[in-house]
XYZ file of N, CA, C and O in Angstrom:
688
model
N 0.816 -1.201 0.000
C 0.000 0.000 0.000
C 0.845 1.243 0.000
O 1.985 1.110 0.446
N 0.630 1.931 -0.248
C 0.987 3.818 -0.352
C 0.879 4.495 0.812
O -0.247 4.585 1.301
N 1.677 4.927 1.294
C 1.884 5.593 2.501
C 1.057 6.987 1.963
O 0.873 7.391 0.815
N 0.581 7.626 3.454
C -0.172 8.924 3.250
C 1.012 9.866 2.234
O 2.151 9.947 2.694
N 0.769 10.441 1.104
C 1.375 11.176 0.685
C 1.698 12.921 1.183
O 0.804 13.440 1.851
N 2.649 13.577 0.934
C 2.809 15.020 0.923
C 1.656 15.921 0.725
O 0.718 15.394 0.128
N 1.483 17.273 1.115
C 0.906 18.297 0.206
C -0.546 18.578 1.318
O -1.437 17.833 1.725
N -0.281 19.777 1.489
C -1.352 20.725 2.340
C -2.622 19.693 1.989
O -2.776 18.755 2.771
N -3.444 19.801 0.974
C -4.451 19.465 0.678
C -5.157 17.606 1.035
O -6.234 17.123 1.382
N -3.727 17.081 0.672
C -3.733 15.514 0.693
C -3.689 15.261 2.373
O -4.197 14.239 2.834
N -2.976 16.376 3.345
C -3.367 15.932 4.827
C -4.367 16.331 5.420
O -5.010 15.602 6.176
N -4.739 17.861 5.115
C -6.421 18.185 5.715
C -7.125 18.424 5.135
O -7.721 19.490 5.287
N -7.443 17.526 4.126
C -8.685 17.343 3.416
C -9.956 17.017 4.275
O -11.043 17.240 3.743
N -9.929 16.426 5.765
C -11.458 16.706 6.182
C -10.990 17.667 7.228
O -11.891 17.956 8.015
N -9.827 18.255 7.470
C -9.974 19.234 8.451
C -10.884 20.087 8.158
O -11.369 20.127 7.027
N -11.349 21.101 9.372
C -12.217 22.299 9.285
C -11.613 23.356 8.749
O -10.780 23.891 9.481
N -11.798 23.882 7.559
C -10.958 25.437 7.392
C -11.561 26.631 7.805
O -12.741 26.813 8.106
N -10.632 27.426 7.788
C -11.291 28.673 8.234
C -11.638 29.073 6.930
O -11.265 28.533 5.888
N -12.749 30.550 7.112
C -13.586 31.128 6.411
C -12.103 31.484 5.535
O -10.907 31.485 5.826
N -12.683 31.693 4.659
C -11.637 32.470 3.744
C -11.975 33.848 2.607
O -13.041 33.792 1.995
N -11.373 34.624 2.449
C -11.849 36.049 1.552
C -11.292 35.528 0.239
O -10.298 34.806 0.161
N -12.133 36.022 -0.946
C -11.398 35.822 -2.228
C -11.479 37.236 -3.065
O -12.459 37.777 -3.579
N -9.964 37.682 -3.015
C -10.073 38.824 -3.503
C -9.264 38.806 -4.835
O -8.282 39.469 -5.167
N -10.186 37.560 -5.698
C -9.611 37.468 -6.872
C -9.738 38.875 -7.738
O -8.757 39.307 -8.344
N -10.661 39.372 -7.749
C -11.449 40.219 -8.433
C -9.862 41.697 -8.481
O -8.986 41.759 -9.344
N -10.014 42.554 -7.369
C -9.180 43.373 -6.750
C -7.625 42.627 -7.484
O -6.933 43.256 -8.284
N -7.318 41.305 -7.049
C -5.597 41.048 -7.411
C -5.887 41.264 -9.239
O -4.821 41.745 -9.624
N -6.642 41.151 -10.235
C -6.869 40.985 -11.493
C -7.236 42.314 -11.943
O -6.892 42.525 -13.106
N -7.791 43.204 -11.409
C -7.580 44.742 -11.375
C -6.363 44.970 -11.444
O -5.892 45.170 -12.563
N -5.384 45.012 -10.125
C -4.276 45.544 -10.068
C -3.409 44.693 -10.832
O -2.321 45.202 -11.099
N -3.616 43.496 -11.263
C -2.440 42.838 -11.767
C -2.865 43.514 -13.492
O -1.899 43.974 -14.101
N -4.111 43.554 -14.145
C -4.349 44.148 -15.272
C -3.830 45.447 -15.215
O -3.377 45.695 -16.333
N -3.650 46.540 -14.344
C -3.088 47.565 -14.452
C -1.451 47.737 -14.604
O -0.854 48.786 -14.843
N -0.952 46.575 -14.425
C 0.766 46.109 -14.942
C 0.877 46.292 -16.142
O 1.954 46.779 -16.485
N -0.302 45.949 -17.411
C -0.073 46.122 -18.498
C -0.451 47.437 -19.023
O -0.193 47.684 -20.201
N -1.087 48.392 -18.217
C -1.377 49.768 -18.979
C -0.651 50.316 -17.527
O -1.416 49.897 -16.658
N 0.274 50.929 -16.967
C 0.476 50.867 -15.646
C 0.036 53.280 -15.730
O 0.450 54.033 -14.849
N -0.675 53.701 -16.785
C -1.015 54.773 -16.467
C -2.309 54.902 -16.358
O -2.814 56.022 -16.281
N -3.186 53.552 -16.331
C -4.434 53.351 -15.811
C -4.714 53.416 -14.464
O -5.852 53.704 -14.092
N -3.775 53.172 -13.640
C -3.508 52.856 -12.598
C -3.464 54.597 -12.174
O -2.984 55.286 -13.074
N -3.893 55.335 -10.961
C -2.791 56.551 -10.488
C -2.430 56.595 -9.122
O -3.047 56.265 -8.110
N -1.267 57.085 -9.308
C -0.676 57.353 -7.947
C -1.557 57.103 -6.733
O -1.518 56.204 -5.893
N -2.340 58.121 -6.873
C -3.410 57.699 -5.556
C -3.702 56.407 -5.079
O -3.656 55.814 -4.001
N -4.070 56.130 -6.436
C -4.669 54.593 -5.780
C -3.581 53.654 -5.313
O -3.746 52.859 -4.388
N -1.887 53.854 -6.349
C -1.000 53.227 -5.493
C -1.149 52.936 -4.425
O -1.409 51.936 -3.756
N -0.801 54.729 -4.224
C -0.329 54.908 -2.580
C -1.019 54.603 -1.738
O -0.599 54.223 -0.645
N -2.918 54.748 -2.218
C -3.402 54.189 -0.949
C -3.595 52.671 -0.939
O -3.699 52.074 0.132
N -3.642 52.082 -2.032
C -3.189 50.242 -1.555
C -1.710 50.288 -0.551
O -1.829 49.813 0.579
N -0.847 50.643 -0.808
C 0.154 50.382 -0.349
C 0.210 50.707 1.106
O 0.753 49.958 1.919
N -0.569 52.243 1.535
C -0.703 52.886 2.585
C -1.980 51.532 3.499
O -1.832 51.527 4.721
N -2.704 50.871 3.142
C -3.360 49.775 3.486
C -2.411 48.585 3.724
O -2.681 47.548 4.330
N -1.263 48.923 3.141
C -0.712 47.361 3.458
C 0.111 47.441 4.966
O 0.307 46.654 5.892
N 0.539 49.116 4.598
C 1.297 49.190 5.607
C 1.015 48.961 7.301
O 1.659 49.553 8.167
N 0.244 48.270 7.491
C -0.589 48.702 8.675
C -0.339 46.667 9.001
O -0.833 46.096 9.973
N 0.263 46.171 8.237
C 0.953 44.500 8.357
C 2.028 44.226 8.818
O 2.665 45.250 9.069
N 2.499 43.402 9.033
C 3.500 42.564 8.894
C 3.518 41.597 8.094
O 2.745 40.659 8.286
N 4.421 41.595 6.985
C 4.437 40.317 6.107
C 5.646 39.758 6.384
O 6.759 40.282 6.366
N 5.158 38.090 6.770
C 6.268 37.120 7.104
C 6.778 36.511 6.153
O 5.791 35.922 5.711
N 7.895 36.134 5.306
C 7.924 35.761 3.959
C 8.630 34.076 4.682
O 9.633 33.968 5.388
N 7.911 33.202 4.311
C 8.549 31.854 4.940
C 8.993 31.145 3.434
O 8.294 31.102 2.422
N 10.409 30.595 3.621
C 11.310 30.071 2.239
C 10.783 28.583 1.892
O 10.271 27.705 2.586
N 11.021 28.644 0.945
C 10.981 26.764 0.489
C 11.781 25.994 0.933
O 12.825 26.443 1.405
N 11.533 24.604 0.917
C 12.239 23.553 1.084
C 14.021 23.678 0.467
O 14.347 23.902 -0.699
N 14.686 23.520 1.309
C 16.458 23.246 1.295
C 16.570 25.080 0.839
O 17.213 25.526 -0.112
N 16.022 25.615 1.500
C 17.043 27.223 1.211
C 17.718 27.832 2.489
O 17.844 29.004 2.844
N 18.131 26.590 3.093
C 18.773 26.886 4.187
C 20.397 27.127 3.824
O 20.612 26.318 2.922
N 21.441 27.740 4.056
C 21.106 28.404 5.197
C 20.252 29.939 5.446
O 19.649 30.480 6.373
N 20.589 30.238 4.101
C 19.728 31.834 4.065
C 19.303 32.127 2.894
O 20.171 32.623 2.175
N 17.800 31.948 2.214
C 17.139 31.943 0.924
C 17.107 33.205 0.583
O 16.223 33.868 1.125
N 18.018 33.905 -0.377
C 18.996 34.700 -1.357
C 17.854 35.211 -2.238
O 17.747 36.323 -2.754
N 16.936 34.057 -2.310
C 16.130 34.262 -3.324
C 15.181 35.219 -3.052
O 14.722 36.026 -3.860
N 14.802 35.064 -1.477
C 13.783 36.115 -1.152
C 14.219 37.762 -0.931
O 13.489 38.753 -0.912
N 15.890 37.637 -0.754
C 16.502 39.351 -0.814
C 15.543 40.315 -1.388
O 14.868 41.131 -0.761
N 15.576 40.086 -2.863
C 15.206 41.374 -3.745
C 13.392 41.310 -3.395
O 12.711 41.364 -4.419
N 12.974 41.253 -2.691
C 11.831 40.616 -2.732
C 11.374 41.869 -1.091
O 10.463 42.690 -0.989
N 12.422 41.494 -0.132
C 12.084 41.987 0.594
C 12.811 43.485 0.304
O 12.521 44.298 1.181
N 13.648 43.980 -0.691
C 14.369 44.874 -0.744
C 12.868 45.884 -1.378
O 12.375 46.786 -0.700
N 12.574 45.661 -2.156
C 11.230 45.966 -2.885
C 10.201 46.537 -2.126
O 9.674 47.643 -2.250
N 9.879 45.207 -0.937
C 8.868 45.929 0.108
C 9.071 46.749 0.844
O 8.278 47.589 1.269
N 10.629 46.546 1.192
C 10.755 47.849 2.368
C 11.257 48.826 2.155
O 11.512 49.746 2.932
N 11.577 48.662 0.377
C 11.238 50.177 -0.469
C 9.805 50.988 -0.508
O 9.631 52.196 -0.668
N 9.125 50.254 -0.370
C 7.780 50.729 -0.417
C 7.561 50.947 1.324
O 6.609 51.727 1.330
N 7.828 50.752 2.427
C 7.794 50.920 3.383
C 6.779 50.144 4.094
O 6.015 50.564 4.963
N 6.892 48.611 3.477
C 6.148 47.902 3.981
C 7.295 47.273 5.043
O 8.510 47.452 4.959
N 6.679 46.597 5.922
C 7.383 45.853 7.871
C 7.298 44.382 7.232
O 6.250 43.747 7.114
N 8.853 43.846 6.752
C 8.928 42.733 5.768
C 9.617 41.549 6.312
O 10.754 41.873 5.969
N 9.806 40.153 7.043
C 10.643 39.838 7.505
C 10.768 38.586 7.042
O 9.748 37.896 7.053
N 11.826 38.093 6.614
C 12.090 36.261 5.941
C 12.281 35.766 7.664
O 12.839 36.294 8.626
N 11.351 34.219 7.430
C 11.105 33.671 8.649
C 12.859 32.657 8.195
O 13.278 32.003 7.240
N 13.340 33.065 9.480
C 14.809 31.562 9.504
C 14.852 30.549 10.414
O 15.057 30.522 11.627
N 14.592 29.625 9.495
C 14.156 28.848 10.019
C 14.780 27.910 9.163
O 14.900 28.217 7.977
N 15.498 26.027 9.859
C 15.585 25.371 9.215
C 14.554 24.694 8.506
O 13.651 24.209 9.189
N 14.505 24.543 7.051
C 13.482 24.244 6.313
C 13.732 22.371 6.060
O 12.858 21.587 5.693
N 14.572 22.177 6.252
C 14.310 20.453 6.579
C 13.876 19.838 7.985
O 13.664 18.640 8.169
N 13.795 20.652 8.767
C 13.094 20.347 10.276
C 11.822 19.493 10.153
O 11.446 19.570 8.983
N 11.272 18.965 10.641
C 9.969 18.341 11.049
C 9.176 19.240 11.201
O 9.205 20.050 12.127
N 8.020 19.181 9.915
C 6.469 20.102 9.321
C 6.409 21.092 10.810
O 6.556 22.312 10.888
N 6.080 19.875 12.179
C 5.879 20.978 13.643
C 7.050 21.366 13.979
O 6.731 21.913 15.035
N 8.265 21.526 13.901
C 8.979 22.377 14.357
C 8.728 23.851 13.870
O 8.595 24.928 14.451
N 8.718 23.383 12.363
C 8.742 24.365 11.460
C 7.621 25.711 12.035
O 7.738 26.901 12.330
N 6.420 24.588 11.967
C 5.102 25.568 12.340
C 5.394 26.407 13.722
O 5.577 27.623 13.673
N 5.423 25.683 14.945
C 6.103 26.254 15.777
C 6.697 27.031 16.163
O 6.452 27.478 17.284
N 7.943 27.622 15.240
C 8.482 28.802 15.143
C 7.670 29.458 14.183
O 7.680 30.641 14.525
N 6.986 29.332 13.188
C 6.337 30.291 12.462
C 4.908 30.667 13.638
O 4.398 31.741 13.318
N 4.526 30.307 14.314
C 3.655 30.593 15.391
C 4.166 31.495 16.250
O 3.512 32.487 16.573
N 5.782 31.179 16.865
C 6.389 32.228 17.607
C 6.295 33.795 16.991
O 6.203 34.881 17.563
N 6.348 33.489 15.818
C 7.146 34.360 15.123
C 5.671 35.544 14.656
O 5.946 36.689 14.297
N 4.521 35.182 14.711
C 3.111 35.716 14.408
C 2.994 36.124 16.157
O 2.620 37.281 16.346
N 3.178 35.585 16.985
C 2.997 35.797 18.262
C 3.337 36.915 18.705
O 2.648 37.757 19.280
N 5.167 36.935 18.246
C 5.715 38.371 18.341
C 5.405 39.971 17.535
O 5.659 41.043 18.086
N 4.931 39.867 16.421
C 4.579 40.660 15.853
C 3.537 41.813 16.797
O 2.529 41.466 17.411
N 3.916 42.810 16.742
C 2.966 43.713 17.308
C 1.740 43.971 16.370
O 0.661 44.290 16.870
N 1.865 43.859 15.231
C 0.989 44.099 13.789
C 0.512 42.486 13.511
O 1.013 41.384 13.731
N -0.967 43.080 12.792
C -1.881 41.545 12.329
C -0.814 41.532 11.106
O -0.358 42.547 10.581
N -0.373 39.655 10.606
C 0.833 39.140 9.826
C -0.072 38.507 8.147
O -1.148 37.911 8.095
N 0.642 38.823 7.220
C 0.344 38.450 6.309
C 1.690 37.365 5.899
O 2.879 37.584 5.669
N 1.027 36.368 5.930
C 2.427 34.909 5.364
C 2.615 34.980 4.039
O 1.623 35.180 3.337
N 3.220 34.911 3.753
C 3.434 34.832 2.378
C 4.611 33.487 1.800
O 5.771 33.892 1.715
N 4.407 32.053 1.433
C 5.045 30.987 1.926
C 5.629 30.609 0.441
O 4.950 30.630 -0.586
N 6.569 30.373 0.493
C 7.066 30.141 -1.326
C 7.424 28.435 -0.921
O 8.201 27.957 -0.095
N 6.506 27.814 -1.876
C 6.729 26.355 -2.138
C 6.313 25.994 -0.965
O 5.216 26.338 -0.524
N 7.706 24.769 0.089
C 6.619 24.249 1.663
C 6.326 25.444 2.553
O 5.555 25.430 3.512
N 7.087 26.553 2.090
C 6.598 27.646 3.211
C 5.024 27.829 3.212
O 4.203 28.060 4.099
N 4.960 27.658 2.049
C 3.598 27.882 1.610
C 1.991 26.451 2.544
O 0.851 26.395 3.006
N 2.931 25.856 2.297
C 2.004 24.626 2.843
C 2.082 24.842 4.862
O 1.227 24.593 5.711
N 3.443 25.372 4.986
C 3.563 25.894 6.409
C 2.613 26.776 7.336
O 2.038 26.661 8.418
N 2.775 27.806 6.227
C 1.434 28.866 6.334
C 0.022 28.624 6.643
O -0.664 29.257 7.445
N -0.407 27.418 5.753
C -1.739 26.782 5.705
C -2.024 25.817 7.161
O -2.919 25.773 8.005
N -0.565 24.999 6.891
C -0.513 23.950 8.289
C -1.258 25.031 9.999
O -2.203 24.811 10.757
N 0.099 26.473 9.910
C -0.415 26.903 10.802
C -1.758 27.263 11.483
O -2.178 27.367 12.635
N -2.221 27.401 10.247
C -3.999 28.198 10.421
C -4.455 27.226 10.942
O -4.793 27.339 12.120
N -4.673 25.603 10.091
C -5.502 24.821 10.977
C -4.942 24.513 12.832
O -5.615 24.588 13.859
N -3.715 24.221 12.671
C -3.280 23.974 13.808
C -3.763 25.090 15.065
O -4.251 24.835 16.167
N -3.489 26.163 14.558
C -3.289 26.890 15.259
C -5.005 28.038 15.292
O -4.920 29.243 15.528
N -6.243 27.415 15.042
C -7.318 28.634 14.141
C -7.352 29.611 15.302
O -8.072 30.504 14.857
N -6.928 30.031 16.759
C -7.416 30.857 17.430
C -6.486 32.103 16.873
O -6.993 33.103 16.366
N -5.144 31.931 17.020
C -4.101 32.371 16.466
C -3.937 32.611 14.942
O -3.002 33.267 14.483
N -4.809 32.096 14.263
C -4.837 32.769 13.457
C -5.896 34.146 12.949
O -5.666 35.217 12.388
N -7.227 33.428 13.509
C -8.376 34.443 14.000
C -7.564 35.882 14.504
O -8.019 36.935 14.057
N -6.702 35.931 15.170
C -6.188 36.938 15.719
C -5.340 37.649 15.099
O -5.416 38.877 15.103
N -4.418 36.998 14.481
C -3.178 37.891 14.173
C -2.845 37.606 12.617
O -1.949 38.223 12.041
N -3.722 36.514 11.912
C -2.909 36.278 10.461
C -4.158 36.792 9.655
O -5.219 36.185 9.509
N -3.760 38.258 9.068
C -4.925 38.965 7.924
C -4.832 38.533 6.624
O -5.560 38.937 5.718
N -3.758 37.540 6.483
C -3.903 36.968 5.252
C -2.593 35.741 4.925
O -1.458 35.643 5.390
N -3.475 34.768 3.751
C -1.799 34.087 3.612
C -1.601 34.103 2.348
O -2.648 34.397 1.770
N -0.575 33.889 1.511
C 0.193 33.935 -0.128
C 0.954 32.789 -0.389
O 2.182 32.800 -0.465
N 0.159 31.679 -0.545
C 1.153 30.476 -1.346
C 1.357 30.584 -2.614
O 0.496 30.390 -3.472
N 2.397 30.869 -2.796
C 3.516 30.904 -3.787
C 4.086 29.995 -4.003
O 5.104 29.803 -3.338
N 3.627 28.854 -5.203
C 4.139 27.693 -5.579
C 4.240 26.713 -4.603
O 5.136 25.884 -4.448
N 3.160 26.908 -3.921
C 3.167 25.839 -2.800
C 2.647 24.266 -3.317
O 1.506 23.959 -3.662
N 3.433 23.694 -3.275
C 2.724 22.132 -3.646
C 1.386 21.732 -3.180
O 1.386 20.539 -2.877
N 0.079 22.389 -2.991
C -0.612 22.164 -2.159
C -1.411 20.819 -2.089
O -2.219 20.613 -1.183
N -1.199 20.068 -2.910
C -1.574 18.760 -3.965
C 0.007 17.617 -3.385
O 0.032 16.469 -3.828
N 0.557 17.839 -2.934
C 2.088 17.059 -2.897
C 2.889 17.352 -4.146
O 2.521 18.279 -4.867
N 3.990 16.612 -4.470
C 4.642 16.346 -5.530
C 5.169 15.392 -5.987
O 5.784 14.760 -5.128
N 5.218 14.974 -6.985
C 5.474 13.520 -7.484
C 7.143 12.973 -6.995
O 7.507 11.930 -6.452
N 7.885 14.141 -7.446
C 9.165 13.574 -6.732
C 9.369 13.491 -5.175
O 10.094 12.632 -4.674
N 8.909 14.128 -4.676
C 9.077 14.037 -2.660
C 7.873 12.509 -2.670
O 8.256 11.556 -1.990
N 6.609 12.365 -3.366
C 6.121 10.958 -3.247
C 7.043 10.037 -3.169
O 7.304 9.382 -2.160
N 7.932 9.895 -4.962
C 8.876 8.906 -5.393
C 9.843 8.641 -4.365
O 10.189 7.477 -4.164
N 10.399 9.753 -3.574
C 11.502 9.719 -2.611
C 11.103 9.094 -1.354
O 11.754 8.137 -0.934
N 10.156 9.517 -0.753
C 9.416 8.849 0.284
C 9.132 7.266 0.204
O 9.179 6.537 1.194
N 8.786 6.763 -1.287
C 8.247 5.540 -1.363
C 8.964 4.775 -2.116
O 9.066 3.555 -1.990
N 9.520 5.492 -2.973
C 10.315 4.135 -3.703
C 12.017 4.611 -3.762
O 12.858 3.770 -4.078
N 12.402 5.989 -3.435
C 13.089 6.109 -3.457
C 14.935 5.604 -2.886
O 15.026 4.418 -2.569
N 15.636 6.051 -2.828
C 16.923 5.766 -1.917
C 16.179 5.496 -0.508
O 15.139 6.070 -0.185
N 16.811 4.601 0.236
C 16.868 4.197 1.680
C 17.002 5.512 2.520
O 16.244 5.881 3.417
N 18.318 6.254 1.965
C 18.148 7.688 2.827
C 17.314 7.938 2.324
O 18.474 8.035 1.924
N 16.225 8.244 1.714
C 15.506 9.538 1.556
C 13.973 8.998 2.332
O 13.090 9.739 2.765
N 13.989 7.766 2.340
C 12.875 7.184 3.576
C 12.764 7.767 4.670
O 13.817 8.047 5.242
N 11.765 8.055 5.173
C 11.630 8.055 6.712
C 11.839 6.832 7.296
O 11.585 5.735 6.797
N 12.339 7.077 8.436
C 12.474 5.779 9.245
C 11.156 5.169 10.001
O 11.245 4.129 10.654
């Protein structure tokens, strides 16, 4: 038989989720205004941006970008050009799913500002993990989350590795 597989979706599929907002509508506005970007004016920039500012966005890395994911630099260089409160969560990303969450819980705890996650790849599935684990804590302090290429489905190679793969790459 097949061991439970990877991927946000494939473990709490009967969990309870929380309510969720879909502000597809609003991201397809502003993302359509990329292509005429003088449709768009200043004002309205500034006051999306002046709305964001009032967050904390936690940016949590993908799987193996330890020791320090490089990738997210220009990313946060960007936001806190714009004067958004931007912080990459460090954290070892091969740790065990609850360690991981754990410190991303600390780390929403400390924030004086409600946290927007923003999770690239397992950060992304991290993000999600937390909410259920955690729904009081998130009720409270997480105004939003951003999976970014999050496997939320698993992936065929972390399956293959898990199950048929090398001996190391088994769990014990």
């Amino acid at each position: 038989g097949r061991r439970n597989k990877g991927g946000f979706l494939r473990n709490h599929s009967q969990a309870q989720k929380p309510q969720s907002l879909d502000v597809s509508q609003e991201f397809m506005r502003l993302y359509k205004s990329l292509e005429n970007p003088s449709a768009l004016t200043l004002a309205e920039v500034n006051d999306d941006i002046a709305k964001l500012r009032q967050y904390r966005f936690l940016l949590i890395p993908g799987y193996m970008s330890d020791p320090a994911p490089m990738y997210l630099k220009p990313t946060v260089k960007a936001m806190q050009g714009m004067g958004l409160d931007v912080k990459i969560i460090d954290f070892r990303t091969t740790r065990p799913p609850i360690e991981r969450i754990k410190n991303l819980a600390r780390e929403v705890r400390a924030s004086s500002k409600r946290v927007i996650l923003a999770g690239q790849s397992q950060g992304g599935d991290d993000a999600l993990d937390l909410i259920l684990l955690e729904p009081e804590l998130a009720r409270e302090k997480i105004a939003g989350v951003i999976p970014i290429q999050a496997p939320l489905d698993g992936t065929p190679l972390v399956d293959w590795a898990l199950e048929d793969g090398p001996p190391l790459l088994r769990p014990i």
